mmCIF file of C-alpha atoms and ligand atoms in Angstrom:
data_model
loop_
_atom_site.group_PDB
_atom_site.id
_atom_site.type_symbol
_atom_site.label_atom_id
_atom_site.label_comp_id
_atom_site.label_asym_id
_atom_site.label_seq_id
_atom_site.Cartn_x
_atom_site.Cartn_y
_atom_site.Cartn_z
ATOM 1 C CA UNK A 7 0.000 0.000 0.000
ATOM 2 C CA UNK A 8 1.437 3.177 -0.659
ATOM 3 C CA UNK A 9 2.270 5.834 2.209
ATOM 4 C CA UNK A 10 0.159 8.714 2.768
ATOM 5 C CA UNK A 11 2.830 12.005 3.048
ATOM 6 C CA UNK A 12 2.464 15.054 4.006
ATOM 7 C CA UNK A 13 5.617 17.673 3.656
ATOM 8 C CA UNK A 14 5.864 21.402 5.010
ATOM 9 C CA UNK A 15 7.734 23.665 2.148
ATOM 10 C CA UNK A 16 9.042 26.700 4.235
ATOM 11 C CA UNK A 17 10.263 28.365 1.107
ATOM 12 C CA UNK A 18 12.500 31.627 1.903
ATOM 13 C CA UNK A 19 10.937 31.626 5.446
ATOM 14 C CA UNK A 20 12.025 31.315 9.033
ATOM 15 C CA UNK A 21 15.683 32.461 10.291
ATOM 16 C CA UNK A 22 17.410 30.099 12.435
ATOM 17 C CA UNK A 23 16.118 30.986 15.608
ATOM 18 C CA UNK A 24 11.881 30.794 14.341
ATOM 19 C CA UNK A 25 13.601 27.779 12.480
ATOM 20 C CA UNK A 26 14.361 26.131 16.126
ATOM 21 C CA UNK A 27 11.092 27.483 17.820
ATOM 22 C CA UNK A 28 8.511 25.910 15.004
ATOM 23 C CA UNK A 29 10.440 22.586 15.259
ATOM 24 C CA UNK A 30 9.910 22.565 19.105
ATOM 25 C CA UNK A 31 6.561 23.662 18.713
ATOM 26 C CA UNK A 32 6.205 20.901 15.913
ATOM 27 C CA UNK A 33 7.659 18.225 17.846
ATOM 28 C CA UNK A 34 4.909 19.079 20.729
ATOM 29 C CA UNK A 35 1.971 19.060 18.417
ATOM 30 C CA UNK A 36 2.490 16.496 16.085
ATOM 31 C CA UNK A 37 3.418 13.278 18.558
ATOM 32 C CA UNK A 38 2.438 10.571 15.612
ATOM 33 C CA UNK A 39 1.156 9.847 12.520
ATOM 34 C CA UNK A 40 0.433 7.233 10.473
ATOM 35 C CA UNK A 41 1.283 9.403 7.355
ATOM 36 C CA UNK A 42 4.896 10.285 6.819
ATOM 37 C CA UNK A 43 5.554 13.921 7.813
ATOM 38 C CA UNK A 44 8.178 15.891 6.621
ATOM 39 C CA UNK A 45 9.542 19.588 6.260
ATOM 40 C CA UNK A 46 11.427 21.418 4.360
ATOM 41 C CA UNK A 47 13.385 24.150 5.943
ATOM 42 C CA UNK A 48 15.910 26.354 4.063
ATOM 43 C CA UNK A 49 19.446 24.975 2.941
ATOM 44 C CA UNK A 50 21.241 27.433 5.784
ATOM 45 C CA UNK A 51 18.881 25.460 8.468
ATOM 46 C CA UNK A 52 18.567 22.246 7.424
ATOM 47 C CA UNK A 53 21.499 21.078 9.701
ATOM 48 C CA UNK A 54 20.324 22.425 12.607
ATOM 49 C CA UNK A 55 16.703 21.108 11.791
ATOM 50 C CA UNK A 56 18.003 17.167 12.142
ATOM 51 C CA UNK A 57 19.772 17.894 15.179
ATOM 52 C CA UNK A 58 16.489 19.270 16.471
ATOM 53 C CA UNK A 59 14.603 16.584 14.890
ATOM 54 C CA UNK A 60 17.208 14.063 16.214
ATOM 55 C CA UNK A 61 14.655 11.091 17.762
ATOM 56 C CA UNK A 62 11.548 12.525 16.199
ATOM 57 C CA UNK A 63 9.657 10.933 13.339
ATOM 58 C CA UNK A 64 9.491 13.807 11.721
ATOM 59 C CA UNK A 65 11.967 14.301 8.767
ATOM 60 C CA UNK A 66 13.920 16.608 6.810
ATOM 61 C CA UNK A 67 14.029 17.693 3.611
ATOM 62 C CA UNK A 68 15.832 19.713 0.994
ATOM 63 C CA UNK A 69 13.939 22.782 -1.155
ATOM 64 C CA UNK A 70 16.206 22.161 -4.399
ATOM 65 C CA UNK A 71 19.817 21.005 -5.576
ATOM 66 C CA UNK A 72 22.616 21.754 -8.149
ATOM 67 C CA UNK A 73 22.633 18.738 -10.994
ATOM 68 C CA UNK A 74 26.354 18.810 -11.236
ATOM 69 C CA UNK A 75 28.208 16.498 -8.303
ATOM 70 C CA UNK A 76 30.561 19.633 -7.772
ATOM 71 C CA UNK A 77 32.276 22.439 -9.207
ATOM 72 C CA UNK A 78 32.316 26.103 -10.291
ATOM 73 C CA UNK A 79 28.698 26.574 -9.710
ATOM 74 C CA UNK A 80 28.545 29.478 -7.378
ATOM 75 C CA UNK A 81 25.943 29.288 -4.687
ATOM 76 C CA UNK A 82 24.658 25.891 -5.259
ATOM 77 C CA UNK A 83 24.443 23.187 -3.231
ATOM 78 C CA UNK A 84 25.207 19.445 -4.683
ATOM 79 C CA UNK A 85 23.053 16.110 -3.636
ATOM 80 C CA UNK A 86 26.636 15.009 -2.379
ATOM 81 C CA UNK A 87 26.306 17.962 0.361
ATOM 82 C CA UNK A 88 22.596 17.097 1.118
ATOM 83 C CA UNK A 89 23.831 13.738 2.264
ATOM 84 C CA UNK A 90 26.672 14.274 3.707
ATOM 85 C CA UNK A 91 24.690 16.390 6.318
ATOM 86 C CA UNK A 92 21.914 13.329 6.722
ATOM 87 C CA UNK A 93 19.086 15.063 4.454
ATOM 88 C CA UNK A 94 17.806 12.204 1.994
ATOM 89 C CA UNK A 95 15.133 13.990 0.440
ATOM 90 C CA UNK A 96 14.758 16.633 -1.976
ATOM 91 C CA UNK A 97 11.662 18.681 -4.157
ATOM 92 C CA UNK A 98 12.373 19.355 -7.053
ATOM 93 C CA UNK A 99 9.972 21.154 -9.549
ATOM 94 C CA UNK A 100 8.423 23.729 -8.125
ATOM 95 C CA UNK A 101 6.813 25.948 -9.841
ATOM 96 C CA UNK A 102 8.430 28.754 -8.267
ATOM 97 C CA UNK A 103 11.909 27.604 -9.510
ATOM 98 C CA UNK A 104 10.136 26.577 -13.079
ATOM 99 C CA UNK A 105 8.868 30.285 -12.769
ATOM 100 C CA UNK A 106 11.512 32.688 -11.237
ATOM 101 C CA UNK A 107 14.467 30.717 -11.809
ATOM 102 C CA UNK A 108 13.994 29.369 -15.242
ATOM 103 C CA UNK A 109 14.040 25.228 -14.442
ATOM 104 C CA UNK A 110 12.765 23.722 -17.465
ATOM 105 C CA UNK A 111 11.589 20.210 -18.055
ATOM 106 C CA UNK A 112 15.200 19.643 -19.561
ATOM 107 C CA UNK A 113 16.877 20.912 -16.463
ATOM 108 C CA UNK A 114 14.803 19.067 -14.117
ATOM 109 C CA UNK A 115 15.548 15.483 -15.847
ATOM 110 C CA UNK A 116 19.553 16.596 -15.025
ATOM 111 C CA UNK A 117 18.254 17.148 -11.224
ATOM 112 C CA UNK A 118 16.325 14.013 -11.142
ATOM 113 C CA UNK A 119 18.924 12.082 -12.309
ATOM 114 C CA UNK A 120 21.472 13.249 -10.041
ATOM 115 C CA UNK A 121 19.466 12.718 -7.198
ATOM 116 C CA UNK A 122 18.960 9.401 -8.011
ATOM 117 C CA UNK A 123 22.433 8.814 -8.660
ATOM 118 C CA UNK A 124 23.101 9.684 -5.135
ATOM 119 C CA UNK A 125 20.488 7.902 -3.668
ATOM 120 C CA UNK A 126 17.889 10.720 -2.638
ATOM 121 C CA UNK A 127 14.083 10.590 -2.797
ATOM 122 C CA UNK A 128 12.851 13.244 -4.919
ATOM 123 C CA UNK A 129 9.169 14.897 -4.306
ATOM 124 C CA UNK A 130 9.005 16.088 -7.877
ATOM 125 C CA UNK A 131 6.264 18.925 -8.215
ATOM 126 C CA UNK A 132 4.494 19.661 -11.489
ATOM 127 C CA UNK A 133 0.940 21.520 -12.522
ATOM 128 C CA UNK A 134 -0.711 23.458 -14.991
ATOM 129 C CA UNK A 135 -0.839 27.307 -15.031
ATOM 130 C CA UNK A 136 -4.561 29.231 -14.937
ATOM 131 C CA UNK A 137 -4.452 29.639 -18.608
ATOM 132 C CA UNK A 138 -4.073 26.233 -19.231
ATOM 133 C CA UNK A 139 -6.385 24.864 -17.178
ATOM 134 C CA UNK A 140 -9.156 27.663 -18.566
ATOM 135 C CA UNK A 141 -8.330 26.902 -22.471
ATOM 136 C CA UNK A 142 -8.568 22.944 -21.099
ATOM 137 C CA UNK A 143 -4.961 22.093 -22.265
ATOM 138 C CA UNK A 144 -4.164 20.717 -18.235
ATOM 139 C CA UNK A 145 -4.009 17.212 -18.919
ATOM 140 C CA UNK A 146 -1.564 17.822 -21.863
ATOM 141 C CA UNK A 147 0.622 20.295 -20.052
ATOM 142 C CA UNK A 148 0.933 17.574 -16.908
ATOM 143 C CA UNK A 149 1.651 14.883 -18.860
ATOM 144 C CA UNK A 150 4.212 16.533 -20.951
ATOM 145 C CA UNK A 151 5.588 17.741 -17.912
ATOM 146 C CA UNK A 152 5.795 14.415 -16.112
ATOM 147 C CA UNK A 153 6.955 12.917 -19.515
ATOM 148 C CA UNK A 154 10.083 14.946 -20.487
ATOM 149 C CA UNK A 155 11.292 14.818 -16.615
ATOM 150 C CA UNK A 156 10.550 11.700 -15.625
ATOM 151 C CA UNK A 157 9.848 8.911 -18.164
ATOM 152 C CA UNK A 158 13.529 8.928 -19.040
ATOM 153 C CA UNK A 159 13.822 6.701 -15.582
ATOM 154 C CA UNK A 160 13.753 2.581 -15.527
ATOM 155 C CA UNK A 161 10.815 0.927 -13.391
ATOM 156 C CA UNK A 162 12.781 0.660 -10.217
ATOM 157 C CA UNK A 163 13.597 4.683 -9.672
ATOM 158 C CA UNK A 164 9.848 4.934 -8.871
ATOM 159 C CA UNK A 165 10.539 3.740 -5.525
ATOM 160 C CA UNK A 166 12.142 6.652 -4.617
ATOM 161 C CA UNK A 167 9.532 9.648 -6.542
ATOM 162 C CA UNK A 168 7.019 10.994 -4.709
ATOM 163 C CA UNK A 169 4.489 13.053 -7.077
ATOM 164 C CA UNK A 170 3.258 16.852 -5.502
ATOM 165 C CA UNK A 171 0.707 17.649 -8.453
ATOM 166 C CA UNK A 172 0.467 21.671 -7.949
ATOM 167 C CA UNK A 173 -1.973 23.549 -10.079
ATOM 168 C CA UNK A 174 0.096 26.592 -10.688
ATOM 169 C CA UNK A 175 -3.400 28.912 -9.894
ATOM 170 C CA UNK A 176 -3.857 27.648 -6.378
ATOM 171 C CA UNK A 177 -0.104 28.032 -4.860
ATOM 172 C CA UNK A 178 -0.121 30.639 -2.472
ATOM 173 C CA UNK A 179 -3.693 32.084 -3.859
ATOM 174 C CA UNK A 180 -6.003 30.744 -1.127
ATOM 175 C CA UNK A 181 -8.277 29.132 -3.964
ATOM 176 C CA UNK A 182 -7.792 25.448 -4.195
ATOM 177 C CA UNK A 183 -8.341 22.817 -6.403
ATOM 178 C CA UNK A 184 -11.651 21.066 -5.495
ATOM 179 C CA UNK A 185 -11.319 17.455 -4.240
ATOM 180 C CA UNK A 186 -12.824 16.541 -7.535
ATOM 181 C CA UNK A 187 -10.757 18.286 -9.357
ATOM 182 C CA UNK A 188 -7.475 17.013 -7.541
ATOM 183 C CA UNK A 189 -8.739 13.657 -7.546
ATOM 184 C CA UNK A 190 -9.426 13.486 -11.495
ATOM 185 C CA UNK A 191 -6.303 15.177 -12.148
ATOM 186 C CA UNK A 192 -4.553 12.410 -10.007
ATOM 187 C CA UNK A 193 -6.587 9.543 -11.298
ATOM 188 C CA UNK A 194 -5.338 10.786 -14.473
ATOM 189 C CA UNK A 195 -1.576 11.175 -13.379
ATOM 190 C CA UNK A 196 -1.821 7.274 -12.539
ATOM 191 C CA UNK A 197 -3.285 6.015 -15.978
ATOM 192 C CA UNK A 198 -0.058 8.115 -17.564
ATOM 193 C CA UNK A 199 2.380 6.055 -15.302
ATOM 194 C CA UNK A 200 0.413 2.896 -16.210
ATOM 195 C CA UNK A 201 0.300 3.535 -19.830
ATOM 196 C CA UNK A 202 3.856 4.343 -19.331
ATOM 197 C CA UNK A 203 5.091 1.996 -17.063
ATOM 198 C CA UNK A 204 2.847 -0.634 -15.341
ATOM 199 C CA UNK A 205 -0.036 -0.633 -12.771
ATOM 200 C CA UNK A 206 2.340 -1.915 -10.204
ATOM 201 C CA UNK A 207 4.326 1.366 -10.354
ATOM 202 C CA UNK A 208 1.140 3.743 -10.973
ATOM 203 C CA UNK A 209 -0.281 2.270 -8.046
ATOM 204 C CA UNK A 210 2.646 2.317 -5.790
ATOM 205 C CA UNK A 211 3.790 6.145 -6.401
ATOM 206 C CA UNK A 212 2.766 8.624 -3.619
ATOM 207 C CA UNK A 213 0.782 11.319 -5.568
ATOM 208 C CA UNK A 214 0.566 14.526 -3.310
ATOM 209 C CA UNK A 215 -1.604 17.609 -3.528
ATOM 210 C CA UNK A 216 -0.235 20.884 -2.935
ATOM 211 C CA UNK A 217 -2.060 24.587 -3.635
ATOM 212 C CA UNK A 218 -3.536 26.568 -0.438
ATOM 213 C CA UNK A 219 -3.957 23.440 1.449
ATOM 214 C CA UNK A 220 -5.323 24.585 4.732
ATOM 215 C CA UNK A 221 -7.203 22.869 7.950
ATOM 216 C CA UNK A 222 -9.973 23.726 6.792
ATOM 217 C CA UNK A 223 -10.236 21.621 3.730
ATOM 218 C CA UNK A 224 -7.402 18.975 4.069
ATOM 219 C CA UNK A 225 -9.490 16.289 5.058
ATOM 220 C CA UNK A 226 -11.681 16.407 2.178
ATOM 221 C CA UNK A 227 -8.967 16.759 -0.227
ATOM 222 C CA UNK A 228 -6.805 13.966 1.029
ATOM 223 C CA UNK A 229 -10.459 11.700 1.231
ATOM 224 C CA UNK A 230 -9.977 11.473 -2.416
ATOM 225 C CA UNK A 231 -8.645 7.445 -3.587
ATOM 226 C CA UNK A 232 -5.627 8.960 -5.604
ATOM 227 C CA UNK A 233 -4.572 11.966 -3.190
ATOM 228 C CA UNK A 234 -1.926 10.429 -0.953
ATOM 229 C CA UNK A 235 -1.582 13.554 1.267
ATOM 230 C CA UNK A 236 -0.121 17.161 0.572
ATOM 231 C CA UNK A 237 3.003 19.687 0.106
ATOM 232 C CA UNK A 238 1.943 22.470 1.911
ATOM 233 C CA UNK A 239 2.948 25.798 1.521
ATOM 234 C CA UNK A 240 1.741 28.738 3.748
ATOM 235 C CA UNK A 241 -0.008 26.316 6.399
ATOM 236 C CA UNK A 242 3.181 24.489 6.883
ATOM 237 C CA UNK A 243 4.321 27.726 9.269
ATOM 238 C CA UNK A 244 2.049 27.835 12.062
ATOM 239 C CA UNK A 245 2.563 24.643 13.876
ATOM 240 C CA UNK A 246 -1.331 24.422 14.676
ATOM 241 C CA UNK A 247 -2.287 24.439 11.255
ATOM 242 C CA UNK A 248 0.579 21.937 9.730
ATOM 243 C CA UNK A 249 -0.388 19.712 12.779
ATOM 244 C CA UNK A 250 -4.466 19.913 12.083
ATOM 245 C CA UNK A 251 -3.240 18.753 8.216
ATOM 246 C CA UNK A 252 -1.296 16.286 9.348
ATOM 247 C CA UNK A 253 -4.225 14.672 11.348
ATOM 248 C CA UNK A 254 -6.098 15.343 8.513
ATOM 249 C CA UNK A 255 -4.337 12.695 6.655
ATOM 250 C CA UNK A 256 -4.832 10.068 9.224
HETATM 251 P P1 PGA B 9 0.642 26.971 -0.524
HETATM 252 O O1 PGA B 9 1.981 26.458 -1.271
HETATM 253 O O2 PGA B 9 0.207 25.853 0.385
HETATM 254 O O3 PGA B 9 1.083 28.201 0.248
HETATM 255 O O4 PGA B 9 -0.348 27.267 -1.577
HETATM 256 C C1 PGA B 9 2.068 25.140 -1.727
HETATM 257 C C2 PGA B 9 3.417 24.938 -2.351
HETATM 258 O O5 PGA B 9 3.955 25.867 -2.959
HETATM 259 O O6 PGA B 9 3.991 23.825 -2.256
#
């Protein structure tokens, strides 16, 4: 059966002393779960995040990487590094480094395949923009996207992809995909990878929502067959909040 996930994407937020007091406030409000819960501090704070974390069941993940292994590549940071510090995990994908920082499909197959080469698990986000999804051209875009960054990869790499599906319109917007409209776009996310690969893989992969996930409407969302939990965004920073999602997924 696959795991139900959900991960907190701090973005650009929290210094290293709010970076200390959500953890603690974290670690007292979320004791257990049977969904795996993770967050995603910033690079500068990740270190200090698993020795906070040390004995908790929450984990730690990494915003983005570099492609390359090393090298002139001023102000990245390698999978190599990631590891070497304990952080397994990384996103890649998301729309705000497709949109502000230029990663393109082409780009993001070099991430993905580094990452995998150095033995990370990758929550790969993807979605449509407004305009798509208003001239109906969302299925195509998502596939396309999922294609030319991820159907390079042989059977077995699926073990380690988690799937964030993140409608570009309802990231940081406070509108949200419906639950039917999550759950059809998932649905259709696991005939791809079935066409594509097999059933075996479609139905094993971890398909996420992300987009203005809140208390409020988590538990609906995540109700749906094909939503496997959520990357949150703005929730994910007020311990309360991430905490009620969390129990939201079960
Ligand atoms: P949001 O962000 O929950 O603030 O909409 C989601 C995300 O960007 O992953």
């Amino acid at each position: 059966m696959r795991k139900k996930i959900v991960a907190g994407n701090w973005k650009m937020n929290k210094n290293r002393e709010e970076t200390t007091r959500l953890i603690s406030e974290l670690k007292t409000a979320i004791q257990k779960s049977d969904a795996e819960v993770i967050i995603a501090p910033t690079f500068v704070n990740l270190a200090e995040s698993l020795g906070e974390l040390k004995g908790s069941f929450i984990q730690v993940s990494a915003q983005n990487m570099h492609f390359a292994e090393s090298g002139a590549y001023t102000g990245e940071i390698s999978a190599d590094m990631l590891k070497s510090i304990g952080v397994s995990t990384v996103i890649l994908g998301h729309s705000e480094r497709r949109a502000y920082f230029g990663e393109d499909d082409a780009l993001l197959a070099k991430k993905v395949d580094a990452a995998l080469k150095a033995g990370m698990r990758i929550i790969f986000c993807f979605g449509e923009e407004l305009d798509q999804r208003k001239s109906g051209d969302h299925f195509k875009v998502v596939e396309s996207q999922l294609k030319n960054a991820l159907f390079h990869l042989k059977g077995d790499a699926w073990k380690n992809i988690v799937l964030a599906f993140e409608p570009v319109w309802a990231i940081g917007t406070g509108e949200t995909a419906s639950p039917e409209q999550a759950q059809e776009m998932h649905a259709f996310i696991r005939k791809t990878l079935t066409e594509a690969y097999d059933s075996g893989i479609a139905e094993g992969v971890s398909i996420l929502y992300g987009g203005s996930v809140k208390p409020g409407n988590a538990e609906e969302i995540f109700s749906k067959a094909d939503v496997d939990g959520g990357l949150i965004g703005g929730a994910s920073l007020v311990a309360a909040d991430f905490a009620a999602i969390v129990a939201a997924a079960g």
